Coordinates of C-alpha atoms and ligand atoms in Angstrom, one line a residue:
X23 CA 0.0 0.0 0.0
X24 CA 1.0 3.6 -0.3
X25 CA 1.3 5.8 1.8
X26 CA -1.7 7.9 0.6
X27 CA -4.1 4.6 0.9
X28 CA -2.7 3.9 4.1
X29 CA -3.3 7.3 5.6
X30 CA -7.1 6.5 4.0
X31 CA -7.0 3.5 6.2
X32 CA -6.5 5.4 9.1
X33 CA -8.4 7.9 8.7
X34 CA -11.6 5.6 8.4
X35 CA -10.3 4.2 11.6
X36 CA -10.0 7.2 13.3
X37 CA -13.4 8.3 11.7
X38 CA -15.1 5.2 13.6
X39 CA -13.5 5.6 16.8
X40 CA -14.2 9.0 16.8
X41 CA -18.4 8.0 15.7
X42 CA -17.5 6.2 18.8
X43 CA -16.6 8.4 21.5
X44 CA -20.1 10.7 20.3
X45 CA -22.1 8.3 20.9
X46 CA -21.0 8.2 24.2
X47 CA -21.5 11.7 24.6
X48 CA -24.9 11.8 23.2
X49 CA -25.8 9.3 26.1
X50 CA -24.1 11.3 28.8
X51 CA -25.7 14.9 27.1
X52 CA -29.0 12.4 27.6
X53 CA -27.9 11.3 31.1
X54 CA -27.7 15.0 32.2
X55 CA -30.6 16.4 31.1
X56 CA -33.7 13.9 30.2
X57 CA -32.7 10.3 31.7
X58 CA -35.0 9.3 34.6
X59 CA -33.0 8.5 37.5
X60 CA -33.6 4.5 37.6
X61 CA -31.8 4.6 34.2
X62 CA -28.0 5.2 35.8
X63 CA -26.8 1.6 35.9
X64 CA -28.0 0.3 32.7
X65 CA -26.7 3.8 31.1
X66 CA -23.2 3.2 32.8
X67 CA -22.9 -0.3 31.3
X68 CA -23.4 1.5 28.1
X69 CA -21.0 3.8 28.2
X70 CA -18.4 0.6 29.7
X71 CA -19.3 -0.7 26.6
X72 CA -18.5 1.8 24.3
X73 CA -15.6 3.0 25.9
X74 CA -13.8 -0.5 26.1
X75 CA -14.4 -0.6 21.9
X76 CA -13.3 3.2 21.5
X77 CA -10.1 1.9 23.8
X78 CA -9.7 -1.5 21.8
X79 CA -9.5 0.6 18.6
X80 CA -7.2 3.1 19.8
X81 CA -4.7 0.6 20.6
X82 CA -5.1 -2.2 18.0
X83 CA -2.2 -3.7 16.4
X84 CA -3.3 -2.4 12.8
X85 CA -3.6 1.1 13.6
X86 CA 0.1 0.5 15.2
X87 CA 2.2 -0.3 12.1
X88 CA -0.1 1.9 9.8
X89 CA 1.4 4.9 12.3
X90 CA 4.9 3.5 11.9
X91 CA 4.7 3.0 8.3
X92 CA 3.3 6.8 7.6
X93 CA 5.8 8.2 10.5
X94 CA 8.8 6.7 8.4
X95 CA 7.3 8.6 5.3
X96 CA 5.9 11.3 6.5
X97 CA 7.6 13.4 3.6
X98 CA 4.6 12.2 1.4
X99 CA 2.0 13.5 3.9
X100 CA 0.7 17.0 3.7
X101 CA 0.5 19.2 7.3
X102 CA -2.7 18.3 8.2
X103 CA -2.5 14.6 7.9
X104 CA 1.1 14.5 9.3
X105 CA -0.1 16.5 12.6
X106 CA -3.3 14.4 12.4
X107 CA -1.1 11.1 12.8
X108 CA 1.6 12.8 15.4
X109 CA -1.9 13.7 17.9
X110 CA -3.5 9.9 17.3
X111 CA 0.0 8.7 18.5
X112 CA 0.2 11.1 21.8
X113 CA -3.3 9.5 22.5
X114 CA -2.4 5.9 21.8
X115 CA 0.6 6.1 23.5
X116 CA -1.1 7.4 26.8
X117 CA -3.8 4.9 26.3
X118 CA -1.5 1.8 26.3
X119 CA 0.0 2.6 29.2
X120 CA -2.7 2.2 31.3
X121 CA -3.0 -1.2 32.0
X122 CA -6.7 -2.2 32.2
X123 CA -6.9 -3.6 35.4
X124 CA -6.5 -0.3 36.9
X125 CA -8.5 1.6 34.1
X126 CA -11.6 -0.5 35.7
X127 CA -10.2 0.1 39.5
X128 CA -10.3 3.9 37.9
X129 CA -13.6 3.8 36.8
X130 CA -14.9 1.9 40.3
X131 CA -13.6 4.6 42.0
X132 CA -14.9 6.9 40.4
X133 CA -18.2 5.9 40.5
X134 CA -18.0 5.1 44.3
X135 CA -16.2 8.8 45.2
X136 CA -19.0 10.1 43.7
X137 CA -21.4 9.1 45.4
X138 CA -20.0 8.6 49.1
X139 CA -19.0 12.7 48.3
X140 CA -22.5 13.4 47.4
X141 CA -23.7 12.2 50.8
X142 CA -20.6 13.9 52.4
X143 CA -21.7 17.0 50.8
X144 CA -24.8 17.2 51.7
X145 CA -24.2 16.0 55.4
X146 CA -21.5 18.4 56.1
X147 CA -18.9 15.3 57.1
X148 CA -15.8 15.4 55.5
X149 CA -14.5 12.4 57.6
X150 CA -17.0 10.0 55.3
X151 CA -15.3 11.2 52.6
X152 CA -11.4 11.2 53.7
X153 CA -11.2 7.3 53.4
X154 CA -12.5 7.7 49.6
X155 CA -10.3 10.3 48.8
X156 CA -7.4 8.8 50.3
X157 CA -7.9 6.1 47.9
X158 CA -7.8 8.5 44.5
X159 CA -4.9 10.3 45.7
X160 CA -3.1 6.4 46.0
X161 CA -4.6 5.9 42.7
X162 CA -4.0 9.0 41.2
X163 CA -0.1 8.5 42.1
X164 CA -0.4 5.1 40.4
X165 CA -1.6 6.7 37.4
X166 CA 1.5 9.3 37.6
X167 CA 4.1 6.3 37.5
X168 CA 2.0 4.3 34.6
X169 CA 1.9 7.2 32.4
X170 CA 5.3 8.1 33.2
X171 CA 7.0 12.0 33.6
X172 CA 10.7 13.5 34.4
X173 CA 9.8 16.8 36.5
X174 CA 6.3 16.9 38.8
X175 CA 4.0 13.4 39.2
X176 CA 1.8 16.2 38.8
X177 CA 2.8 17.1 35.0
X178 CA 1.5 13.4 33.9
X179 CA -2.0 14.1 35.1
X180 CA -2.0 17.6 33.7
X181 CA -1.1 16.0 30.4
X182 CA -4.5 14.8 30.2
X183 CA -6.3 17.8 30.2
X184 CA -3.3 20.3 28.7
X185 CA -1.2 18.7 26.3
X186 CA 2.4 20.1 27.1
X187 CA 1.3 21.9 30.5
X188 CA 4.2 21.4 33.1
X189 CA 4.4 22.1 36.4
X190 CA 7.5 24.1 36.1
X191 CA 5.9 26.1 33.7
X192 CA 2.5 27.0 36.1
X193 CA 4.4 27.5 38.9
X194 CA 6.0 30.7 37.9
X195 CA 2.5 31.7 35.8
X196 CA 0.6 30.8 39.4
X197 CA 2.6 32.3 41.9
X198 CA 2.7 36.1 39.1
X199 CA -1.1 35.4 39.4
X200 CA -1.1 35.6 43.4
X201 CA 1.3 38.5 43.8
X202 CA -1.1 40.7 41.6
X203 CA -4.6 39.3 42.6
X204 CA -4.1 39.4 46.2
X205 CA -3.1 43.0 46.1
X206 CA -5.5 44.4 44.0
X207 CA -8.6 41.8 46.1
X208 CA -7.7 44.2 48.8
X209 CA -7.4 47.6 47.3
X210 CA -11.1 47.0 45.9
X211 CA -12.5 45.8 49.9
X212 CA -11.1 49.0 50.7
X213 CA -12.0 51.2 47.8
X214 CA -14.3 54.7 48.7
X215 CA -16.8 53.8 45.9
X216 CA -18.0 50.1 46.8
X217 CA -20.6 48.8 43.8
X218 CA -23.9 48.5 45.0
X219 CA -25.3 45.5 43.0
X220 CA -28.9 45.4 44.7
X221 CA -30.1 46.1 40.6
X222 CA -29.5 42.2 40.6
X223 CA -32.0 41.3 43.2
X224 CA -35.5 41.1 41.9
X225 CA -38.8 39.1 40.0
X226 CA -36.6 37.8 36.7
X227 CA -38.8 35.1 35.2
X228 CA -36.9 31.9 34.1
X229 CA -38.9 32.1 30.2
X230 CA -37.7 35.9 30.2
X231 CA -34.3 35.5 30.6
X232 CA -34.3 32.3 28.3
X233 CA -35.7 34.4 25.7
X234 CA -33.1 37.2 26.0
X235 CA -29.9 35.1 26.3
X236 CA -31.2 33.0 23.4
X237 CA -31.5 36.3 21.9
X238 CA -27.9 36.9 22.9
X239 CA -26.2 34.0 21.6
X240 CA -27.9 34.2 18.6
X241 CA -26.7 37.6 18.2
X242 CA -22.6 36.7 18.9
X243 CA -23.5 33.8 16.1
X244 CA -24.2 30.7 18.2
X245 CA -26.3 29.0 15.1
X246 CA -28.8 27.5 17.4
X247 CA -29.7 25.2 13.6
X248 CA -26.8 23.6 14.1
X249 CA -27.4 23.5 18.3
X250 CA -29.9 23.5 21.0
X251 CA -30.0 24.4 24.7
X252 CA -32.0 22.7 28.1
X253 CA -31.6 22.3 31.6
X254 CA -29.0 20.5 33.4
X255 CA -27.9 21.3 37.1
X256 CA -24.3 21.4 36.1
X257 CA -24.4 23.3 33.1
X258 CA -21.9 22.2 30.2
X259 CA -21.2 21.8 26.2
X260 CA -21.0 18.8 24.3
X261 CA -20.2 18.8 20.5
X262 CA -21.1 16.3 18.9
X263 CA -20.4 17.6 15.4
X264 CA -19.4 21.2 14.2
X265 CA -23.2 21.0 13.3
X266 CA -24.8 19.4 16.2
X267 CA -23.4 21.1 19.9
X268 CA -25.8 21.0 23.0
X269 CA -25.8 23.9 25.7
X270 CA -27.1 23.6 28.8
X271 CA -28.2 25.9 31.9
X272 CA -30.0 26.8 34.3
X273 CA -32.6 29.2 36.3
X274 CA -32.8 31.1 39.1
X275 CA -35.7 32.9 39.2
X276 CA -34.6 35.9 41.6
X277 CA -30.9 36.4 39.9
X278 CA -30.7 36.4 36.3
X279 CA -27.1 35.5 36.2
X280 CA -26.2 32.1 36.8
X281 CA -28.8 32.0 33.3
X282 CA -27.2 34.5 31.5
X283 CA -23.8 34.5 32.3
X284 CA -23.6 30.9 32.3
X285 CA -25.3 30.7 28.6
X286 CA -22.9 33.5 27.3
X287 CA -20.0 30.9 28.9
X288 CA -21.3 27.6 27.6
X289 CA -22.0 29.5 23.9
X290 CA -18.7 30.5 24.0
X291 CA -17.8 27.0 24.5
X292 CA -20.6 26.3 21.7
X293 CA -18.6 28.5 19.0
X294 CA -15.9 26.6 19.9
X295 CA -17.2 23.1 18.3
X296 CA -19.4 24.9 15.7
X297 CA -16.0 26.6 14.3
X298 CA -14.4 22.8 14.2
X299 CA -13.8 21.8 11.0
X300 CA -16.3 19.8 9.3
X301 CA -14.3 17.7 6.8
X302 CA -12.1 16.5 9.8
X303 CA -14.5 15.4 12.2
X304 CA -13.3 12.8 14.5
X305 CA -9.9 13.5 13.7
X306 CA -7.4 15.3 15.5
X307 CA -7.7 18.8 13.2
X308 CA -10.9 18.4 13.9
X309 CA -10.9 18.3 18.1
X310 CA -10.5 21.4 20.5
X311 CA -6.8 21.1 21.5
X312 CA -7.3 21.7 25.3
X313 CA -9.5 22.1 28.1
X314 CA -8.1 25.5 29.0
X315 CA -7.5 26.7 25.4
X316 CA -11.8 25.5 25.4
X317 CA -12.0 27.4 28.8
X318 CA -10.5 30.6 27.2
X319 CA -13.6 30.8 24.3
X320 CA -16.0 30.7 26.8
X321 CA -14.1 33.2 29.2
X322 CA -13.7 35.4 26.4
X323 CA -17.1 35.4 25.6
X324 CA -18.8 35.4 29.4
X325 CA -16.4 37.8 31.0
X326 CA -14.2 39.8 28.5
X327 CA -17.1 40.9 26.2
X328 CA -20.3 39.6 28.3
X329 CA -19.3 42.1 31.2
X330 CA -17.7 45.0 29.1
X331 CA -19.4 48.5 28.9
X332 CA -20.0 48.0 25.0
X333 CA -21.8 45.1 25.1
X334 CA -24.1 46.5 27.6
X335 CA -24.6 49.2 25.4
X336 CA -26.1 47.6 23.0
X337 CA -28.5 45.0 24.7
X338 CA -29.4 47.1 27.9
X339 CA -32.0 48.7 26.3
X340 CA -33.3 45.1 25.1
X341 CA -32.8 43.8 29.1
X342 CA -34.9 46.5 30.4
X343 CA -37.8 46.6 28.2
X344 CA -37.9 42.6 28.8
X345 CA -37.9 42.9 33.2
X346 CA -39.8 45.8 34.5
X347 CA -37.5 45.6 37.6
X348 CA -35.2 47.0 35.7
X349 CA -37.3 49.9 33.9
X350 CA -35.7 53.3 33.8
X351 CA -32.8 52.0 35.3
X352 CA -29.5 53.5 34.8
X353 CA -26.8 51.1 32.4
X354 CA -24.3 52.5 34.4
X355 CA -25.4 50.9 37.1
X356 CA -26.3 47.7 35.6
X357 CA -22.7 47.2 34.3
X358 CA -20.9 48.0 37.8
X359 CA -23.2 45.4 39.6
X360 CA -22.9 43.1 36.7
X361 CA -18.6 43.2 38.0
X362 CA -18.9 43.5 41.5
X363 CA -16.1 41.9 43.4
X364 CA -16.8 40.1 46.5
X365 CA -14.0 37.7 47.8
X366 CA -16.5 34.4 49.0
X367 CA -16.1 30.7 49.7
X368 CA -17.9 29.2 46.4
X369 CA -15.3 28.9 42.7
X370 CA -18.2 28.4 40.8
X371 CA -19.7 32.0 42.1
X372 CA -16.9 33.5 42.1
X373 CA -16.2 37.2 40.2
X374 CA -13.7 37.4 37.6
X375 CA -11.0 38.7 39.9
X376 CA -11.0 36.4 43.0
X377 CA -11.9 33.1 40.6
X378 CA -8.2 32.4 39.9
X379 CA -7.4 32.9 43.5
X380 CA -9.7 29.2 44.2
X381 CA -7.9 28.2 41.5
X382 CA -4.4 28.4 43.0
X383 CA -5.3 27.1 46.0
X384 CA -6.6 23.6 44.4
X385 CA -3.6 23.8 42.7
X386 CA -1.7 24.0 45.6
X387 CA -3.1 21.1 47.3
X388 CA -3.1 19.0 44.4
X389 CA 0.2 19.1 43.8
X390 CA 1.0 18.4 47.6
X391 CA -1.3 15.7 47.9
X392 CA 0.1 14.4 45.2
X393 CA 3.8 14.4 46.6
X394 CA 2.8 13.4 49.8
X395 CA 3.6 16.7 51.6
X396 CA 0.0 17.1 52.4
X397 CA -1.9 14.1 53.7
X398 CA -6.0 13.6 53.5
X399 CA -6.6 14.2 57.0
X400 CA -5.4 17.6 57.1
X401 CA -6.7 18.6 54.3
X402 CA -9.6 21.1 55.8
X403 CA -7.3 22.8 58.0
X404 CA -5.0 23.3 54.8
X405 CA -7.7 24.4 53.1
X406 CA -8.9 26.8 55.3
X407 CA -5.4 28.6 55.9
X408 CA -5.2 28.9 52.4
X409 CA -8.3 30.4 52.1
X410 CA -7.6 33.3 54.6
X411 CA -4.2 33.5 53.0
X412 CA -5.4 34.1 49.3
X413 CA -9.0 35.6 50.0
X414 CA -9.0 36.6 53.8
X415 CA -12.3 34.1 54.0
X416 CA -12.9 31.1 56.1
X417 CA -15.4 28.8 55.0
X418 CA -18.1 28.7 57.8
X419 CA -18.5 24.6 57.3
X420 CA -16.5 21.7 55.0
X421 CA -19.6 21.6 52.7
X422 CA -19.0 25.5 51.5
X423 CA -14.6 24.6 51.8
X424 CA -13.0 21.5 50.9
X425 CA -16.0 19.5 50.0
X426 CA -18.1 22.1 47.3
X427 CA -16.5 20.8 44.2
X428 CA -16.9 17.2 42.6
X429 CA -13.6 16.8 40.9
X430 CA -11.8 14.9 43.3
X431 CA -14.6 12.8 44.0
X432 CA -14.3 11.5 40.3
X433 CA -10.3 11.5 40.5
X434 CA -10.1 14.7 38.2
X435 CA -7.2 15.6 39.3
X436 CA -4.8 18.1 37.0
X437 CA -8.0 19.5 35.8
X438 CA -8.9 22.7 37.8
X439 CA -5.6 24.1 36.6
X440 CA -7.2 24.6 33.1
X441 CA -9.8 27.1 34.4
X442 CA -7.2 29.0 35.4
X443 CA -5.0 28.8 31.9
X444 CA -8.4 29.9 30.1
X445 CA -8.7 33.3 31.8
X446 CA -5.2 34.1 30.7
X447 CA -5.2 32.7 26.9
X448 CA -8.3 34.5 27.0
X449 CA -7.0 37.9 28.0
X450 CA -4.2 37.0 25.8
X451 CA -5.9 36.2 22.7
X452 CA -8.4 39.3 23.1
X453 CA -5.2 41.8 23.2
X454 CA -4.1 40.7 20.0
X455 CA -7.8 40.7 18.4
X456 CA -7.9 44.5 19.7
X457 CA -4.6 44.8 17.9
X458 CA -5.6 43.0 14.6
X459 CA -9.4 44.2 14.8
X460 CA -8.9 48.4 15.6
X461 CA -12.8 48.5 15.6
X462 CA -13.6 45.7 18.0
X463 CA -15.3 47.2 20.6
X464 CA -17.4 49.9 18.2
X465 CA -18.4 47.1 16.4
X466 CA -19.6 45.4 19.7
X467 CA -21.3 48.4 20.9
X468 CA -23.3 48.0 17.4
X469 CA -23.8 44.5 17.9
X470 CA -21.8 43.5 14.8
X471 CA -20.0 40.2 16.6
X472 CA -18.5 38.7 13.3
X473 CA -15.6 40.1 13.0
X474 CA -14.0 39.0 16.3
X475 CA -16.3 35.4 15.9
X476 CA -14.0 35.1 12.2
X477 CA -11.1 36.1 14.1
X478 CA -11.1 33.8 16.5
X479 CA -12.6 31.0 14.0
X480 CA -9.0 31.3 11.9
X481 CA -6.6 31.9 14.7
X482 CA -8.0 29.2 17.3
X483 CA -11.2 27.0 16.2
X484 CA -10.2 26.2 12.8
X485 CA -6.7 24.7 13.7
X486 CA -8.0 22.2 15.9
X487 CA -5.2 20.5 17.7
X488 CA -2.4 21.2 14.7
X489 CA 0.1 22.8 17.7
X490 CA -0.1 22.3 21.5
X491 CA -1.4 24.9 23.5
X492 CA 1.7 26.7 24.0
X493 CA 2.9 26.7 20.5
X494 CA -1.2 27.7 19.9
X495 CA -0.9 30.7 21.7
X496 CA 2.5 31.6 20.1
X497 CA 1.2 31.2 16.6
X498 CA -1.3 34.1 17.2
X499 CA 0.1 36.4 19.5
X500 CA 3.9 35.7 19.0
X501 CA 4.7 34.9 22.9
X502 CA 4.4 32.1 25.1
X503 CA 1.2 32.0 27.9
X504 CA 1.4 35.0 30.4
X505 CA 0.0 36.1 33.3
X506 CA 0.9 39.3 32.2
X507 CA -1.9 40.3 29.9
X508 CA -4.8 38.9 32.1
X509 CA -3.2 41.3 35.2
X510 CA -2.9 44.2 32.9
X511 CA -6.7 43.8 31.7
X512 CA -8.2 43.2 35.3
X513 CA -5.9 46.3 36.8
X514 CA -7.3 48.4 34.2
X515 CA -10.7 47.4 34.3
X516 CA -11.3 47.0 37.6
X517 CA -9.0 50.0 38.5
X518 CA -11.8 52.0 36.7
X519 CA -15.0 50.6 38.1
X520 CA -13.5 50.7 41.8
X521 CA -11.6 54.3 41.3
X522 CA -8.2 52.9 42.2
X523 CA -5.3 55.1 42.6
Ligands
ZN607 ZN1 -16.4 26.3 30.8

């Protein structure tokens, strides 16, 4: 065979496992939003299912000497195809070296953390839960040495969600991130013009604000033909083509913006996986490259130009005449509240300035749990020192500190890190769009959204995962990730709204 009919081989290959891996994640988008609750175990045997075939292709024989066979003439393969076969490799490599006893032990765990740290949750007793999550952080180190690293045991479990991430690079990214935020955290508790956000408190009817954030997505050019959007409690994105990519959210009928600005987040998301590219779906070229590069569309889109002045400026008028609460209200007022900063105990309600400040923390812990230097059982006195060091908060209970968030539970570890890496490759990649696009925000103040939506289509959907997210980030703006860039943007904005010196 050639080399040309062998790469057709394997893309059909790769075109089945990836037909695969969505219908798993048509059943889990089904799971999340419509399945009755007695359907859980015979869902999860499912999804065992498909994920045992999805890993049986990934690390069959075959697809092994086609690789080697186009990797010694990869001369006669064009860029796509070659990075194409160089990203199936990463993943086939990391997938064989998990041995599949301990994927299912993995899997068992997971399944069991979550629901012991439900219950914990919910009870307020982290002690039920230490004995679980003792048993990830054993597990997690196991999965360290199988995968294999030379700095961090860390850096192998970041891998998975941030191809290339290293602790040695986050640690100096991290601790720039601190020595601005907690600074400028306390210059705004102690500003002489605090933001009133009472505006926010009021009647907002769940249909209401469906109607105008539909309106709103619609608007930035979320093609809801080629998308839809329910309810879930954990609201999330799933694409399972570039023309087929499911938002979720949810209500609150007394605050409009877990609905709002978690839509504007999720659709940024949504952009994201509409922008793929068609022809390569299933295929590397034709996957989101990262979970933070992901994190930074949404981020972008939520925070960047969701809370900007320009944006308000054009669908204030549209908010009022839809809530009569807010009738005759000033925008100015609207937009302050809308950016209040308030340090507090929850990440997920967190404003844009303190949010990378629960970040670091996990971080923190992660890696120390990981290397032994912190053990389970102190972990809620850990936490709570680091939360009066980095927000000057203590948690009243465990439930609103160590226990609030599921990852660990599920043996996510390396994940919340990405969160963090979005906010900066999202101020990142909006400086250079300013740069590139001079009209950017009179165009958003006139609600014309396509030129930065093309931008970032070319520079970031449309190259799928052709570079890691480093070299990603280099290709468009011509440096490395920085904190620097995100500090400048939130010193500038919020030095405004707060009246800084
Ligand atoms: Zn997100």
């Amino acid at each position: 065979m050639s080399t040309r009919e062998i790469y057709d081989q394997f893309h059909r290959h790769i075109r089945r496992l990836g037909d695969l891996r969505t219908a798993s994640h048509v059943l889990e988008w089904d799971q999340e939003t419509y399945m009755p609750p007695k359907g859980a175990t015979a869902r999860g045997q499912v999804l065992g299912t498909l994920a045992g075939l999805a890993h049986d292709q990934l690390t069959s024989d075959r697809l092994g000497r086609w690789i080697d066979e186009m990797l010694a003439a990869s001369s006669e393969l064009d860029e796509r195809q070659r990075a194409n076969v160089r990203e199936v490799q990463r993943d086939r490599e990391r997938a064989r070296k998990l041995p599949r006893e301990l994927v299912e032990r993995l899997s068992l765990a997971a399944s069991r953390g979550l629901e012991v740290w439900k219950h914990a949750r919910e009870t307020n007793r982290f002690a039920l839960f230490a004995p679980e999550l003792e048993k990830q952080v054993e597990l997690q180190r196991e999965v360290a040495e199988a995968y294999g690293y030379t700095g961090h045991p860390y850096d192998a479990l970041l891998e998975g969600y941030e191809p290339g991430a290293r602790v040695a690079d986050l640690d100096p990214l991290f601790r720039e991130l601190e020595e601005v935020l907690v600074p400028l955290v306390r210059a705004i508790q102690t500003s002489e013009t605090p933001i009133d956000s009472s505006i926010l408190r009021g009647d907002f009817p769940p249909e209401r604000q469906k109607k105008f954030a539909l309106e709103v997505i619609a608007a930035i050019g979320f093609d809801l033909d080629a998308g839809r959007v329910d309810v879930s409690a954990h609201p999330f994105c799933s694409g399972f083509a570039p023309q087929d990519v499911r938002l979720t959210t949810r209500f609150s009928p007394r605050d409009l913006r877990p609905a709002v600005f978690g839509l504007f987040h999720e659709a940024g998301h949504g952009l994201y996986e509409q922008g793929l590219e068609p022809s390569e779906r299933g295929l590397p070229i034709g996957q989101a490259v990262s979970m933070g590069v992901h994190e930074s569309q949404s981020r972008l889109w939520e925070n960047v130009i969701g809370r900007s002045r320009p944006f308000w400026q054009r669908f204030f008028p549209r908010i009022e005449s839809l809530f009569p609460m807010l009738f005759g209200r000033d925008m100015e007022d609207f937009y302050r509240a809308i950016n209040a900063v308030e340090p507090s105990f929850i990440r997920v309600e967190a404003d844009e300035v303190t949010y990378n400040l629960h970040i670091i923390l996990r971080y923190q812990i992660e890696k120390a749990l990981l290397s032994r230097e912190l053990a389970v059982k102190d972990l809620p006195t850990a936490w709570n020192e680091k939360m009066r060091t980095l927000l000057g908060v203590t948690p009243p209970d465990d439930a609103q500190g160590v226990l609030q968030d599921v990852h660990w539970s599920m043996g996510a570890f390396g994940y919340f890190p990405t969160y963090a890496l979005g906010n900066l490759y999202a101020a990142q990649i909006h400086r250079q769009a300013q740069l590139e696009l001079p009209r950017l925000w009179s165009d958003i103040a006139a609600g014309r959204f396509a030129p930065l939506r093309e931008w970032l289509r070319e520079k970031v959907h449309r190259n799928g995962r052709r570079w890691l997210p480093r070299q990603l980030l280099k290709e468009i703006t011509g440096e490395p990730p920085s904190a620097e860039f995100f500090c400048d943007y939130l010193r500038r904005k919020y030095g405004e709204l707060y009246r800084l010196g």
